[in-house]
Amino acid sequence: MDNQFIFKYSCETFPKKWVKKMERSEHGNRSDTNTDYLFQLLCFLKLHTYTRVQVSIDICGVDHPSRKRRFEVVYNLLSTRYNSRIRVQTSADEVTRISPVVSIFPSAGRWEREVWDMFGVSSINHPDLRRISTDYGFEGHPLRKDLPLSGYVEVRYDDPEKRVVSEPIEMTQEFRYFDFASPWEQRSDG
Amino acid sequence: MIVNMGPHHPSMHGVLRLIVTLDGEDVVDCEPILGYLHRGMEKIAENRTIIQYLPYVTRWDYLATMFTEAITVNGPEQLGNIQVPKRASYIRVIMLELSRIASHLLWLGPFMADIGAQTPFFYIFRERELVYDPFEAATGMRMMHNYFRIGGVAADLPYGWIDKCLDFCDYFLTGIVEYQKLITRNPFFLERVEGIGVIGGEEAINWGLSGPMLRASGIKWDLRKVDHYECYDEFDWEIQWQKEGDSLARYLVRISEMTESIKIIQQALEGIPGGPYENLEIRCFDREKDPEWNDFEYRFISKKPSPTFELPRQELYARIEAPKGELGIFLIGDQSGFPWRWKIRPPGFINLQILPQLVKRMKLADIMTILGSIDIIMGEVDR
C-alpha cells in the first residue's frame, strides 16, 4: 500500500459531483471539492474500508485575495492503516459557512476555531466557535492578507488606569521590506 | 465550584489557562484556554525569506529546537527537490537525536516536580547542560541555534567534537540507569501515575494524537520508520511502545526513547562520512541568466552567496517526528523568496485537545499528572 493507493482508489470511486479537480503530484495528492459535499466526502474517506482515513492531521486556511472565493480551507488527512496521506481542499468566500467536521474527526474542533479566528470562515452548527489565539477583544481576522503584519492597535499597561489599554499603533521606524534577491543588489534609495 | 488555574503557574508548561469545574475534589470538567503566547508566527513567515525566518522557528518549541529548524528546512528542500549531502544528513540526525534527549529530559523534570518529586528537576538540568556544551561548540548557541540551512547545515563539526559526543553518550547511559533506579519502581510514583489518564489505541488515532502519546497506547507509529526520511534507515533501532495507555506508559516510552536515541547517536558518530556539509549548488541567483553574482569571487572567495531561495509555486505538507509528536508545516510557495502560506501543525495543539476528556472523574491532583504526561509547550501550541 503506497501513498498513491488512497488517491487512485478515491479517484475511481468518488461520485463525479463531489470532486471539482483531482491533482496528483510528487508532493502530495490533493482533491478539490465543493463546500456542499465536503462533509460527505470526509465521511466517506473516514469510514470506507479501503480508504480508512482516521486522522485529520491539519485544517488550514489560505487566503488568495485575487480569487473570487478567496479563502481555501485545506484538510490534510492521514490514514495510519494504509500509511497514506491525502489533501482535500474547498474554497469559500467571506460569507460562506462550511460544515464542521468535528463529528467525524474529534481533533478538528480546535482547528476550525482557528480557521474562524484567523480568517473568518465560520462553520454551521459548530459546538464551540470562539476565538482561540487572538486577544480577548480583538477585532479582525489576522491571517487575511489585507491585515498588515503590524496590525492596527498596540497594547500597553497604563499606570493611571491600572490596566492594559489598546491604542492605535505608533511605529517609530518605517516598515522595512526586504525583497531583493541578493545581498549586493542595489536598494532603491542607493 | 469553578476554579481558574490561571496563565501563570509554577510548572514549566507555559502560559496555559485551565478553567476547572470541581465537585469537591473530583473534576467535572476542564477547559483549556490558549492564546496567551500567540506571536503571529504564521503571518510573520509570509514576510520573511527562509533564511530570515530560521531564528524565529526555534521559538516555537524552545526545548527541542533542532526539530523546528529541521522542518523549516525540509519543507523547501522537498519543494525544490534538493539533495542533502550524506555528511550533512548524518550531522542532522545526530543533532536531532541530541535535541530529542534534551526535550525528554526537560519533560521529565517538570513532570516529576508537578507530581511532587523535586530531585529529578535538578538532575535533568545537569544532564541538559552536558547536551548544551556540544551544541554550543558546533553551532555557537546553547539553545536557539540557527544551524540548519537549506541543503545542509551551516558549519561543520569542530575538531574533537565526535569524541566529546561519544563520551557524553557513555555517561548518559549511566544517567538513565540512575533515573530508572530513582523513579521507575518508586511506590509513590507508581501510586500517582499508574492508571491515570488512560487512552485506548483507537481513541488515540481518532483524536489525532501522535508521538509518545500514540505509542504508549499500543500503536507502533513512528514517522522516522514510516516516512524513511533523512538517513534513519541506515541505523539499527527499534520503535519504543507500550500497551496500557496511561501516564506510566507514556513515561516509560519517553525514557526508553532516550536510550534508543543514544544508540542512534552512537551509530551515527561511528559511521559519519566525510564530504561537504552543505549543498552550495542551490544558492544561485535564479532570476537573471548568468549574473555576475554567480561568479567565483562572490560565491567562493567571499563566501557570501545569495541567501534567498525561491520557493516554487507548489504546496507541500512536510512532517517530522518531534519529541512531542508529529510536527508539520503546510507550505505554499509563490515563486518568490517569501512563502504564500506557512501553516504550522504543532503536536502540542492536538495532543492538548484530549485533556478535557481525560480529566473527567479524576481528582484535582491528577490534572497536573495528566497535563504533564501529555508534554506540551505553549510556544508551539500558540505560535
Coordinates of C-alpha atoms in Angstrom, one line a residue, chain A residues 3 23 25-28 30 46 52 54-66 72 74 76 78-81 83-85 87 89 104-111 113-114 118-119 128 130-136 142-150 175-186, chain B residues 17 31-36 38 40 42-44 46-49 52 78-81 202 205-209 214 219 221 223 226-227 285 287-288 293 298-299 302 304-308 310 314-317 319 326 329-330 332 336-341 343-346 348-350 352-354 356 381-383:
Chain A
N3 CA 1.0 6.7 -1.0
E23 CA -4.4 16.5 -8.8
S25 CA 1.9 15.5 -7.6
E26 CA 5.0 14.2 -6.0
H27 CA 4.5 16.5 -3.1
G28 CA 1.2 15.0 -2.1
R30 CA -5.0 16.7 -3.4
K46 CA -13.0 8.0 7.1
R52 CA -9.8 4.4 6.3
Q54 CA -9.0 8.2 10.6
V55 CA -6.8 11.1 11.4
S56 CA -7.3 14.7 10.4
I57 CA -3.8 16.0 10.8
D58 CA -4.4 19.6 10.0
I59 CA -7.0 22.0 8.8
C60 CA -5.6 25.1 7.3
G61 CA -7.0 28.2 5.7
V62 CA -5.3 30.0 2.8
D63 CA -6.1 33.4 1.6
H64 CA -5.9 34.2 -2.1
P65 CA -7.3 37.7 -2.4
S66 CA -7.2 37.8 -6.1
E72 CA -9.3 28.0 0.7
V74 CA -7.3 22.6 3.3
N76 CA -4.7 17.3 5.5
L78 CA -3.7 10.7 7.2
S79 CA -4.5 7.0 7.1
T80 CA -2.5 5.1 9.6
R81 CA -3.9 1.8 8.3
N83 CA 0.2 4.8 5.5
S84 CA -1.2 7.3 3.0
R85 CA -1.9 11.0 3.1
R87 CA -5.4 16.6 1.0
Q89 CA -9.5 21.5 -0.4
I104 CA -16.2 12.9 12.0
F105 CA -12.8 13.9 13.4
P106 CA -12.8 15.0 17.0
S107 CA -9.5 16.6 16.7
A108 CA -10.9 19.1 14.2
G109 CA -12.7 21.2 16.9
R110 CA -9.7 23.4 17.6
W111 CA -8.6 23.7 14.0
R113 CA -11.9 27.5 15.7
E114 CA -8.6 28.6 14.5
M118 CA -7.6 33.7 11.7
F119 CA -9.7 34.0 8.5
D128 CA -17.9 25.8 20.2
R130 CA -14.9 31.1 19.6
R131 CA -11.6 32.8 19.1
I132 CA -8.6 30.8 20.1
S133 CA -5.4 32.6 19.5
T134 CA -6.1 36.2 19.4
D135 CA -6.6 38.6 22.3
Y136 CA -9.9 38.8 24.1
P142 CA -5.3 38.3 11.4
L143 CA -4.2 35.9 8.7
R144 CA -6.1 37.6 5.9
K145 CA -3.8 39.3 3.5
D146 CA -5.4 42.7 4.0
L147 CA -4.5 43.0 7.7
P148 CA -0.9 44.3 7.8
L149 CA 1.8 42.5 9.7
S150 CA 1.9 45.0 12.5
F175 CA 8.4 49.1 7.9
R176 CA 11.4 47.5 6.2
Y177 CA 10.6 45.2 3.4
F178 CA 13.5 43.1 2.2
D179 CA 12.7 42.0 -1.3
F180 CA 16.0 41.9 -3.0
A181 CA 17.2 38.6 -4.2
S182 CA 20.8 39.1 -3.3
P183 CA 22.7 41.0 -0.6
W184 CA 24.5 43.0 -3.2
E185 CA 21.5 44.1 -5.2
Q186 CA 21.3 47.9 -5.0
Chain B
R17 CA -5.2 28.8 31.5
E31 CA -11.5 23.8 29.7
P32 CA -8.1 24.9 28.5
I33 CA -7.9 28.5 27.1
L34 CA -5.0 29.1 24.8
G35 CA -3.7 32.1 23.0
Y36 CA -1.5 33.7 25.7
H38 CA 0.3 33.8 20.3
G40 CA 1.8 35.6 14.9
E42 CA 2.5 32.3 10.6
K43 CA 1.9 35.8 9.5
I44 CA 5.5 36.7 10.0
E46 CA 4.7 35.4 4.9
N47 CA 7.1 38.3 5.1
R48 CA 10.4 36.7 5.6
T49 CA 12.6 34.6 3.4
Q52 CA 15.5 35.3 7.7
Q78 CA 11.3 18.9 -0.7
L79 CA 9.7 21.6 -2.7
G80 CA 12.8 22.2 -4.7
N81 CA 14.0 18.6 -4.8
E202 CA -8.4 3.5 18.6
I205 CA -5.9 7.6 16.5
N206 CA -9.3 9.3 16.2
W207 CA -8.2 12.2 18.2
G208 CA -5.1 12.6 16.0
L209 CA -2.6 12.1 18.8
L214 CA 0.2 7.3 20.5
I219 CA 0.1 1.9 18.2
W221 CA 3.6 4.6 14.6
L223 CA 7.4 8.8 11.5
V226 CA 7.3 5.2 8.4
D227 CA 8.5 8.0 6.2
F285 CA 20.6 33.5 -8.3
R287 CA 16.1 35.5 -11.6
E288 CA 18.6 36.5 -14.2
W293 CA 26.9 37.2 -8.6
Y298 CA 31.2 36.2 -4.9
R299 CA 30.3 32.6 -4.3
S302 CA 33.9 36.0 -0.2
K304 CA 28.5 35.0 0.8
P305 CA 26.3 33.6 -1.9
S306 CA 22.7 34.8 -2.3
P307 CA 20.8 33.6 0.7
T308 CA 17.3 33.8 -0.8
E310 CA 12.9 31.0 -4.5
Q314 CA 3.6 24.4 -5.2
E315 CA 2.2 23.2 -2.0
L316 CA 3.5 20.6 0.3
Y317 CA 3.0 19.1 3.8
R319 CA 6.4 16.4 8.7
E326 CA 4.2 15.0 14.6
I329 CA 4.3 22.5 8.1
F330 CA 2.0 23.1 5.2
I332 CA 2.5 27.0 -0.2
S336 CA 9.4 34.4 -4.7
G337 CA 11.6 34.5 -1.7
F338 CA 8.6 34.7 0.7
P339 CA 6.2 31.8 1.1
W340 CA 2.5 32.4 0.5
R341 CA 1.2 30.4 3.4
K343 CA 1.0 26.7 8.4
I344 CA 2.5 25.1 11.4
R345 CA 0.9 21.9 12.7
P346 CA 2.1 21.7 16.3
G348 CA 1.0 20.1 21.4
F349 CA -2.1 21.8 20.0
I350 CA -3.6 18.5 19.0
L352 CA -3.9 19.1 24.3
Q353 CA -7.4 18.6 22.9
I354 CA -7.8 15.3 24.7
P356 CA -10.8 17.7 29.0
V381 CA 0.7 25.4 20.8
D382 CA 0.0 29.1 20.4
R383 CA 2.7 30.0 17.9

